[in-house]
CSV table of N, CA and C in Angstrom, one decimal:
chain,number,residue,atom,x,y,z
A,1,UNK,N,-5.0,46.8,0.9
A,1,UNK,CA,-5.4,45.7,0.0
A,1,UNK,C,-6.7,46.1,-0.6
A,2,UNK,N,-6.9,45.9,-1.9
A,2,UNK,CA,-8.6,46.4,-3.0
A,2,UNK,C,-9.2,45.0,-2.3
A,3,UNK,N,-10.2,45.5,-2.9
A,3,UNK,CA,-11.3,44.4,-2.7
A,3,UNK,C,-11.2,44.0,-3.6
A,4,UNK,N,-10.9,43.7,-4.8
A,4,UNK,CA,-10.6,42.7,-5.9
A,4,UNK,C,-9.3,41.7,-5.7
A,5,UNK,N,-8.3,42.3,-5.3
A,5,UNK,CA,-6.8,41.4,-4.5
A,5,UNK,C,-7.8,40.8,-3.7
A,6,UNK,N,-8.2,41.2,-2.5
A,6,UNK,CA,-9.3,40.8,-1.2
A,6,UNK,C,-9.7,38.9,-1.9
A,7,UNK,N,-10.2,39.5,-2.7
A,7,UNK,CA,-11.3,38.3,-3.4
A,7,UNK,C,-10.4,37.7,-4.5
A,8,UNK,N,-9.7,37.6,-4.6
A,8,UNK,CA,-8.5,36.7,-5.9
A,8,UNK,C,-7.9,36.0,-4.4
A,9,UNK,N,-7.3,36.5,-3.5
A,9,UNK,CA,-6.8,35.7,-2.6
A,9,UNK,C,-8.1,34.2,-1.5
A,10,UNK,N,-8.9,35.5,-1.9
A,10,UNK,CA,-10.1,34.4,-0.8
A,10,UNK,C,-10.4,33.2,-1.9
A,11,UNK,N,-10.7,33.6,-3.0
A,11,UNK,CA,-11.1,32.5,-4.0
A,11,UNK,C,-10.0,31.6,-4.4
A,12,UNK,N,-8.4,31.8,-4.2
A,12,UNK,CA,-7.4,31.1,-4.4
A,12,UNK,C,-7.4,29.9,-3.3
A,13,UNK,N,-7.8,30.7,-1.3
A,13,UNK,CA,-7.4,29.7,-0.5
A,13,UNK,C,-9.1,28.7,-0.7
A,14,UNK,N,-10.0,29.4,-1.1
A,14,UNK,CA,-11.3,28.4,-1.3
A,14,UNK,C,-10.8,26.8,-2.3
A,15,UNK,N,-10.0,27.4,-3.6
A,15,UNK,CA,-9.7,26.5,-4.7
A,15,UNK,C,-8.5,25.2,-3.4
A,16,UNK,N,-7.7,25.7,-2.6
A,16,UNK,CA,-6.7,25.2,-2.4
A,16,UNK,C,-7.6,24.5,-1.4
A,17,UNK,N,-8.3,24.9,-0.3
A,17,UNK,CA,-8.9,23.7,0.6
A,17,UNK,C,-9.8,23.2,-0.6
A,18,UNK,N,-10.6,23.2,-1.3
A,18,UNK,CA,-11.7,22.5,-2.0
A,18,UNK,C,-10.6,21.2,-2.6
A,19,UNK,N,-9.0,21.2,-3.0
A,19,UNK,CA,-8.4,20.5,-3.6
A,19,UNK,C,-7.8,19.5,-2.6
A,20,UNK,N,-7.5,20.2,-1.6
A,20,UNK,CA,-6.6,19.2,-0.4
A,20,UNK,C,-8.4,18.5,-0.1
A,21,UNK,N,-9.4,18.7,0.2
A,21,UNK,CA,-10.2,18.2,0.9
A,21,UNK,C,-10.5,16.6,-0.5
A,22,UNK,N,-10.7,17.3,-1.5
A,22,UNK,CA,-10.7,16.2,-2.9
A,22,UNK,C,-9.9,15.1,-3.0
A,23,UNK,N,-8.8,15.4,-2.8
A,23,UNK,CA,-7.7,14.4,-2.8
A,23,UNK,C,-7.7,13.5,-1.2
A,24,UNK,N,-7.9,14.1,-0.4
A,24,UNK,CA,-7.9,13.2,0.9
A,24,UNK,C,-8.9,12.4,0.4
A,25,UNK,N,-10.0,12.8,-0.1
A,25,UNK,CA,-11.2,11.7,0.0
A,25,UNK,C,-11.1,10.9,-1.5
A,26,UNK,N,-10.1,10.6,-2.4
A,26,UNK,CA,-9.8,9.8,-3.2
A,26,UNK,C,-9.7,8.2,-2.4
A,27,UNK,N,-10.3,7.4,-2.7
A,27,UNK,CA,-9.5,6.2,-1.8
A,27,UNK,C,-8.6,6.1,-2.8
A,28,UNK,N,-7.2,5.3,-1.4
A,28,UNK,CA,-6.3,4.4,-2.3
A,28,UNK,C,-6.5,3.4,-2.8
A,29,UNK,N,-5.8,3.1,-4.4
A,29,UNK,CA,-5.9,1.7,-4.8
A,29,UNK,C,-5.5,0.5,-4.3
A,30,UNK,N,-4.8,0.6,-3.3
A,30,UNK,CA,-4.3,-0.7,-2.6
A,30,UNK,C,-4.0,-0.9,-1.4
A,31,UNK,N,-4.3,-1.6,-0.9
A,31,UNK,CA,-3.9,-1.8,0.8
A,31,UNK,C,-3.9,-3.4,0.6
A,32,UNK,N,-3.2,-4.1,2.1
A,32,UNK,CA,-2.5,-4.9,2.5
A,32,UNK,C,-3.4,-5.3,3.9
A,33,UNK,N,-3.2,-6.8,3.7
A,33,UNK,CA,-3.6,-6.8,5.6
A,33,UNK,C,-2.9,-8.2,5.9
A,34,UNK,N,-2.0,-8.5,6.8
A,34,UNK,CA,-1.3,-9.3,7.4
A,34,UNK,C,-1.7,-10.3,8.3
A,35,UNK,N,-1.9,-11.7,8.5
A,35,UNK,CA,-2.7,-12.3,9.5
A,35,UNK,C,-1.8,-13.3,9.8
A,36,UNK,N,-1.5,-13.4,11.2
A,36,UNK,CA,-0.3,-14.7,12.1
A,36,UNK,C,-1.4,-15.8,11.7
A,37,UNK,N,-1.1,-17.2,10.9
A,37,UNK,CA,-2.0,-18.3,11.6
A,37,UNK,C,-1.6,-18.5,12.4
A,38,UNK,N,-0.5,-18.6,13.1
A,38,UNK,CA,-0.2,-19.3,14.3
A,38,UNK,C,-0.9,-19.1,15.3
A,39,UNK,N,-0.8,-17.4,15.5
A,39,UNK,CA,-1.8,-17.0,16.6
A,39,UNK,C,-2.7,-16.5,16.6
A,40,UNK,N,-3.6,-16.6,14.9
A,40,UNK,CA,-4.7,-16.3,14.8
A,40,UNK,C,-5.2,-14.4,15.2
A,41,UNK,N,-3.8,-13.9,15.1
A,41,UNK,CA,-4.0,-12.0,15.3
A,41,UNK,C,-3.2,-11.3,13.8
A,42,UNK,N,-3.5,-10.1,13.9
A,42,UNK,CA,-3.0,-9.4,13.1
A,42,UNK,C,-1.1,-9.3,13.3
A,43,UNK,N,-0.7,-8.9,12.5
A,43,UNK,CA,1.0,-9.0,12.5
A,43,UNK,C,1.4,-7.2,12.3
A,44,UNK,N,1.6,-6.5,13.3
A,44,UNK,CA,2.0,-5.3,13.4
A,44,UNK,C,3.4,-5.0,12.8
A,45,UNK,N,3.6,-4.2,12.1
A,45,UNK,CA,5.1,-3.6,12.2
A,45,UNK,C,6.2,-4.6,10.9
A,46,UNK,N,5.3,-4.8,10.2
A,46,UNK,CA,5.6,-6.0,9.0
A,46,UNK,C,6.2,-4.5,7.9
A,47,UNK,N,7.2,-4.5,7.6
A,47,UNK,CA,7.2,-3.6,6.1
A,47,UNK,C,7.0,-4.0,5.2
A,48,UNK,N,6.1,-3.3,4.0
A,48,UNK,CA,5.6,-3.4,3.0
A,48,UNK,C,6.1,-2.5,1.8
A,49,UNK,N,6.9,-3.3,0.9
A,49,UNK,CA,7.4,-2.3,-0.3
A,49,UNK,C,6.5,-2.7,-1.3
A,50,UNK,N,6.3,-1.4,-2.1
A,50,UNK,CA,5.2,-1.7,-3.3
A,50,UNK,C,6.4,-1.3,-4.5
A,51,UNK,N,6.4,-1.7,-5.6
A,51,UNK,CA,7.2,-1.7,-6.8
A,51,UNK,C,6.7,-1.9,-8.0
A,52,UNK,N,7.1,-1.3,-9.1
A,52,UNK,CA,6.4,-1.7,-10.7
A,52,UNK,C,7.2,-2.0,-11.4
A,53,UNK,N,6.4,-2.5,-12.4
A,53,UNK,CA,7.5,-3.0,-13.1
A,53,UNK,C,7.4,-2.6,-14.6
A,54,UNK,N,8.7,-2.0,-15.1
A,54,UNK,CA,9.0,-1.3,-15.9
A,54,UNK,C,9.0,-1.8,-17.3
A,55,UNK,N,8.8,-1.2,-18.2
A,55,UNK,CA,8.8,-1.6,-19.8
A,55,UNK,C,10.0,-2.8,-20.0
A,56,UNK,N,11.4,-2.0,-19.6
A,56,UNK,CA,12.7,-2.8,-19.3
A,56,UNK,C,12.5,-4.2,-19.0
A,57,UNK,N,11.8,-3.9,-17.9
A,57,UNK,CA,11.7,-5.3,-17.2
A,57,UNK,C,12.0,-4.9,-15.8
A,58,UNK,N,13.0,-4.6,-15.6
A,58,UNK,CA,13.3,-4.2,-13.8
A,58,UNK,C,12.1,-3.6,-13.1
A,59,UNK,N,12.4,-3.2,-11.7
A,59,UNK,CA,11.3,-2.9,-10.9
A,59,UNK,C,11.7,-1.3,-10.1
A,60,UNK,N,10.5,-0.5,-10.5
A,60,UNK,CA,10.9,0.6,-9.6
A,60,UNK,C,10.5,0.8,-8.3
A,61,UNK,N,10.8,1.3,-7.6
A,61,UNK,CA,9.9,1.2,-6.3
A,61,UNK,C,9.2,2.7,-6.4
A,62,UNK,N,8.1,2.5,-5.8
A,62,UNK,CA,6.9,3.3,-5.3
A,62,UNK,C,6.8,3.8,-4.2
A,63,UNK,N,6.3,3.1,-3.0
A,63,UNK,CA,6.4,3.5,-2.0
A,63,UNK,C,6.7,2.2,-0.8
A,64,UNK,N,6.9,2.6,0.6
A,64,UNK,CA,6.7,1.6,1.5
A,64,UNK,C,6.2,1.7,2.7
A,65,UNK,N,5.7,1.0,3.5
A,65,UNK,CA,4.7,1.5,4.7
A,65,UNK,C,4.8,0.1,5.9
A,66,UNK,N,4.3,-0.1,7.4
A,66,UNK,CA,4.4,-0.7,8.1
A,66,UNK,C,3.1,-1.0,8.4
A,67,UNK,N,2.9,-2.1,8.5
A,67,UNK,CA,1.0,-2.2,8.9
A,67,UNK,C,1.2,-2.0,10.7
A,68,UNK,N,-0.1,-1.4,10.4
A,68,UNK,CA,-0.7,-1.4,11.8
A,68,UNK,C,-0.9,-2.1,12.8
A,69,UNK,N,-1.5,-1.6,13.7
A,69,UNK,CA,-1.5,-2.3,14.8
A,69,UNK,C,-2.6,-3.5,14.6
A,70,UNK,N,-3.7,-3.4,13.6
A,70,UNK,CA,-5.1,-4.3,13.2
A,70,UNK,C,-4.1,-5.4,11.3
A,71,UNK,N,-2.4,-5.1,11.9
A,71,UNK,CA,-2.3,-6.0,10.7
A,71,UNK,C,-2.0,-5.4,9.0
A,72,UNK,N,-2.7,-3.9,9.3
A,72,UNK,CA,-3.1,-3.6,8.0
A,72,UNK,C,-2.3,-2.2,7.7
A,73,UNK,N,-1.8,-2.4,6.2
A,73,UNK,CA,-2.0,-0.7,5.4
A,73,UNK,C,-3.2,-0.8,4.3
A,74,UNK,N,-3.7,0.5,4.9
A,74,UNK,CA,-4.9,0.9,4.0
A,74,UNK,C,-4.7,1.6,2.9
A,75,UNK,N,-3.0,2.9,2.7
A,75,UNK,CA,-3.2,3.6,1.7
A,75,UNK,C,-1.4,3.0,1.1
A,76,UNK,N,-1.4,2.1,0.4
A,76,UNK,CA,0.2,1.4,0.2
A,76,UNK,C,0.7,2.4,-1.0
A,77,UNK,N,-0.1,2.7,-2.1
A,77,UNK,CA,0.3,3.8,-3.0
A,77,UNK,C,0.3,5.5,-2.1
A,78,UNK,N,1.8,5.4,-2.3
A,78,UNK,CA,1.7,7.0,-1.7
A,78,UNK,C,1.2,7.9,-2.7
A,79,UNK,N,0.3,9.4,-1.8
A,79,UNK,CA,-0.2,10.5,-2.7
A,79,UNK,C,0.8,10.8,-3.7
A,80,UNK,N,2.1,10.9,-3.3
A,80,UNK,CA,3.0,11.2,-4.2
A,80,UNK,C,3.3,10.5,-5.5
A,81,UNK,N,2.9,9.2,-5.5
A,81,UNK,CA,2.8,8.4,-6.2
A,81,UNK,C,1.4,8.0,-7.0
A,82,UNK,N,0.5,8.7,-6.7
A,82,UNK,CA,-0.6,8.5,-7.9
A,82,UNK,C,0.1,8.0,-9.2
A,83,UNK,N,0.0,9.6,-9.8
A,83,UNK,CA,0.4,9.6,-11.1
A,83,UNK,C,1.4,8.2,-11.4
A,84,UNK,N,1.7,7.4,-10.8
A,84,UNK,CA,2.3,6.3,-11.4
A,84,UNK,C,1.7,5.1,-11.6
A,85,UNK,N,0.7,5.5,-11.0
A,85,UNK,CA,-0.5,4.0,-10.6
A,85,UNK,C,-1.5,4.0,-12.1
A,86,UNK,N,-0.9,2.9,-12.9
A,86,UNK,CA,-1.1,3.0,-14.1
A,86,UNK,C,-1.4,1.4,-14.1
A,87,UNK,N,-2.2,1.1,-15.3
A,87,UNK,CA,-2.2,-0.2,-15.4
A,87,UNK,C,-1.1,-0.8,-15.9
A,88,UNK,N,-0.9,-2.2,-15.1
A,88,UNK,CA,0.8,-2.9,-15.5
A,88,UNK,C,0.7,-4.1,-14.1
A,89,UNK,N,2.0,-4.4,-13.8
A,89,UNK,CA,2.7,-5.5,-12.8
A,89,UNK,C,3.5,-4.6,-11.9
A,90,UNK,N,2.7,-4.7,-10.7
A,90,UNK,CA,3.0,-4.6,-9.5
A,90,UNK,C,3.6,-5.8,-8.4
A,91,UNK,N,4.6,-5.3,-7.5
A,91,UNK,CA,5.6,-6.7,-6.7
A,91,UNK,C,4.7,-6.2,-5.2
A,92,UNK,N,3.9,-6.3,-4.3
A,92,UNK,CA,4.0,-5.7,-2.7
A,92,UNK,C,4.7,-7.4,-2.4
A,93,UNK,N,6.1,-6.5,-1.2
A,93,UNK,CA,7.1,-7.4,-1.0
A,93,UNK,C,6.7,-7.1,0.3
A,94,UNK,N,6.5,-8.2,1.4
A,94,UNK,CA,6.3,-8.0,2.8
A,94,UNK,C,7.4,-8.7,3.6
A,95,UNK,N,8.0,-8.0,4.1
A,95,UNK,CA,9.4,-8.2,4.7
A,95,UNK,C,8.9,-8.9,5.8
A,96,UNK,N,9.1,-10.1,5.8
A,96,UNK,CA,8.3,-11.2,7.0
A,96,UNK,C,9.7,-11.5,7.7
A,97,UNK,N,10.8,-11.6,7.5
A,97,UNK,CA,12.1,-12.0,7.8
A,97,UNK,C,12.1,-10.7,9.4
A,98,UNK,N,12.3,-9.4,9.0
A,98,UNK,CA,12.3,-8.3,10.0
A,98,UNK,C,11.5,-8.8,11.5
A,99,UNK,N,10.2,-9.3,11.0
A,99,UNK,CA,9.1,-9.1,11.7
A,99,UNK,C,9.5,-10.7,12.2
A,100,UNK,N,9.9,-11.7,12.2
A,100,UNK,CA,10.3,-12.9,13.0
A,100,UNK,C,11.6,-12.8,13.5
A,101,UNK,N,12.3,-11.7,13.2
A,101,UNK,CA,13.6,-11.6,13.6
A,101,UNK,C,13.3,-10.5,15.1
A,102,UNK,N,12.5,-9.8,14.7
A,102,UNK,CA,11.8,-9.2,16.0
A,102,UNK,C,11.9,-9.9,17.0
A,103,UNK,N,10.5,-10.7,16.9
A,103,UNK,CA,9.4,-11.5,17.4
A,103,UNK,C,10.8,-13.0,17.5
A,104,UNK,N,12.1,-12.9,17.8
A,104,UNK,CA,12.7,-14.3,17.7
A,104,UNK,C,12.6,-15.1,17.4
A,105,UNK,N,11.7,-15.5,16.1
A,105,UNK,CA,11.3,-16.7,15.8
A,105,UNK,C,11.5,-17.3,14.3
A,106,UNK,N,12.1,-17.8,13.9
A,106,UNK,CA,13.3,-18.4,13.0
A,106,UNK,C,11.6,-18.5,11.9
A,107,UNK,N,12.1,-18.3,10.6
A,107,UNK,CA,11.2,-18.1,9.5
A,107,UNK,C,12.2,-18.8,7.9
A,108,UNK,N,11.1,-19.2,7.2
A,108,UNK,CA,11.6,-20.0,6.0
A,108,UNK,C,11.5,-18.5,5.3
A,109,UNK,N,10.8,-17.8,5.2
A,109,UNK,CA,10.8,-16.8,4.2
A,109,UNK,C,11.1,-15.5,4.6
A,110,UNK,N,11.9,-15.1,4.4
A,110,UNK,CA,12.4,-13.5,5.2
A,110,UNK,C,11.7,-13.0,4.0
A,111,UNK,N,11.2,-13.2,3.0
A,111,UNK,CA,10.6,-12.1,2.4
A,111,UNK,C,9.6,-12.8,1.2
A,112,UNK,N,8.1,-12.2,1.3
A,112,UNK,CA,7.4,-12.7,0.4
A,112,UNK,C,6.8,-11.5,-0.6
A,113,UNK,N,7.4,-11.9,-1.9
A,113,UNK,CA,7.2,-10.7,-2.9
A,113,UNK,C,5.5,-12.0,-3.6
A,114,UNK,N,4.9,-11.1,-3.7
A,114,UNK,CA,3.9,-11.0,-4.4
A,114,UNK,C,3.1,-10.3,-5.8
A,115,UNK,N,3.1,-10.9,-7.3
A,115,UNK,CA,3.2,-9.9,-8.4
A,115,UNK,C,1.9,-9.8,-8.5
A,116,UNK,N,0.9,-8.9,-8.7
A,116,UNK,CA,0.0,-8.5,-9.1
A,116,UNK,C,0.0,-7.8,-10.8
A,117,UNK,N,-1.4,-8.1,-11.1
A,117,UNK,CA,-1.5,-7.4,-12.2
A,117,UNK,C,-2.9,-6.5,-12.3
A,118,UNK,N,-2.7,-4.8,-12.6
A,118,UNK,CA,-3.2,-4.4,-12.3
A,118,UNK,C,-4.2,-3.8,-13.6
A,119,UNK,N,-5.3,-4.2,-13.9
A,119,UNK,CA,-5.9,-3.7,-15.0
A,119,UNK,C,-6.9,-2.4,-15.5
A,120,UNK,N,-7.3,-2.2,-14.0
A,120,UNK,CA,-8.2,-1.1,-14.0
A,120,UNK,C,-7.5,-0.5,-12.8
A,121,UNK,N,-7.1,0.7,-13.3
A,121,UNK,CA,-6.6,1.8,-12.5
A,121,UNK,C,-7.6,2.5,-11.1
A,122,UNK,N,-9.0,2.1,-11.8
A,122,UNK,CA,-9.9,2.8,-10.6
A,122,UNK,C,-11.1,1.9,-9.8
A,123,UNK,N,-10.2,0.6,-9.8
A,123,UNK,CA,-10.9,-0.4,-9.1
A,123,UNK,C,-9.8,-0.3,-7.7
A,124,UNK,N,-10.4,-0.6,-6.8
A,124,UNK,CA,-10.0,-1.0,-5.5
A,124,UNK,C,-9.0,-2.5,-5.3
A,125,UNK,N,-7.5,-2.1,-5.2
A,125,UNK,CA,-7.1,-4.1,-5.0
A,125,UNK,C,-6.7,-4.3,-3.6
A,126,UNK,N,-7.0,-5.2,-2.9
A,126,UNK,CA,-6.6,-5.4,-1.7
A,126,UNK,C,-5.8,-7.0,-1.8
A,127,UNK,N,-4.9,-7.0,-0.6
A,127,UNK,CA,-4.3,-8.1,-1.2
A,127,UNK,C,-3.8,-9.0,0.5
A,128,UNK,N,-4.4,-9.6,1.0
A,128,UNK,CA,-4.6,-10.3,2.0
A,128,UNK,C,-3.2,-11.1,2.6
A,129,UNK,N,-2.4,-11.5,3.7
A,129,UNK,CA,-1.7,-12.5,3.5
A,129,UNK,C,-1.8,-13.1,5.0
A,130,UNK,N,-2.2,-14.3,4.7
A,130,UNK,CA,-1.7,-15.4,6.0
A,130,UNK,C,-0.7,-15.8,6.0
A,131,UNK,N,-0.1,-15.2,6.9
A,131,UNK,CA,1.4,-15.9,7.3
A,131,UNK,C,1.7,-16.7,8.5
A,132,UNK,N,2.7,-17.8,8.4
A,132,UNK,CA,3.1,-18.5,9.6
A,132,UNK,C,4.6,-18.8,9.1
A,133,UNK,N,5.8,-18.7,10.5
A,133,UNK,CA,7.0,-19.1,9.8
A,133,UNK,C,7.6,-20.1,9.0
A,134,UNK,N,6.6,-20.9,8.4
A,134,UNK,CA,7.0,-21.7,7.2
A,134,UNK,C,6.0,-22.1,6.4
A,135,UNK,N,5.0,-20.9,6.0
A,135,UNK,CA,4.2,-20.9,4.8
A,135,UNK,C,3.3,-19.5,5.0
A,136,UNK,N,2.4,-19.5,3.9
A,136,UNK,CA,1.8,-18.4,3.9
A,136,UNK,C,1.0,-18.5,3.0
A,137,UNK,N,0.0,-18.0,2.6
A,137,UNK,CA,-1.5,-17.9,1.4
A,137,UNK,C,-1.9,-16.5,1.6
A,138,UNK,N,-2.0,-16.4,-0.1
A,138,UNK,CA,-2.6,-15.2,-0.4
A,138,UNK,C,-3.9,-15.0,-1.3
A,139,UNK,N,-4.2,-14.1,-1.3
A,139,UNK,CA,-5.4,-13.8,-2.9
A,139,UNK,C,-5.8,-12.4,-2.9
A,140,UNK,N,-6.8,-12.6,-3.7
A,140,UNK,CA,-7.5,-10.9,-4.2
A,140,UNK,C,-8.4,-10.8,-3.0
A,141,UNK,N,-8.8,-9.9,-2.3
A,141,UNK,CA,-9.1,-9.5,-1.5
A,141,UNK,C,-10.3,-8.8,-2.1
A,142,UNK,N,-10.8,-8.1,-1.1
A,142,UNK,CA,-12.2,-7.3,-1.3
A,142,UNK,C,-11.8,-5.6,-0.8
């Protein structure tokens, strides 16, 4: 191997970690956090579908994720999914039906779709939900 190949290869894997390291430290635009009122804890293992909504009118999906053990997803747009995180109308649909059907406990809403609108692409949205099996509240989070 030359010392010029040598150094086109070192300065390629420099470009490639400098890029994976860039993008990890991007935050995501959206995260989710789940809260039982009933028992006043976080709600583990809730699915969460994120979706947009198209010029058409219909909805594509994005990505989907399970909150954690603290209630929450922190990165709901997958990396894969940047480039689609555009300003427009977003649905995060949190499958509350799964998660009481778990937990045996009979629910009015097996599923609460939530539409956001999203206007600045490089603002942070978080999107909060208190849930109990026959009601729930949400808002713009921090």
């Amino acid at each position: 191997m030359s010392l010029l190949s040598f150094f086109r290869t070192l300065v390629g894997l420099y470009v490639a970690v400098f890029a994976l390291i860039a993008s990890a430290s991007e935050p995501n635009p959206l995260s989710v956090h789940v809260l039982d009122l009933q028992t006043g804890k976080p709600s583990p293992g809730i699915r969460v579908d994120l979706e947009r909504k198209l010029a058409a009118g219909n909805w594509e999906a994005i990505g989907s994720a399970l909150t954690d053990e603290q209630g929450r997803v922190r990165a709901l747009v997958p990396a894969s999914a940047m480039s689609q995180w555009v300003a427009g109308e977003y649905r995060v649909i949190f499958r509350t039906g799964e998660f009481y059907a778990r937990t045996k406990q009979p629910t009015f809403f097996p599923e609460i779709p939530v539409v956001i609108q999203v206007q600045d692409t490089h603002q942070h949205y978080h999107v909060p939900l208190l849930l109990s099996p026959f009601g729930y509240s949400t808002y713009r989070g921090n």
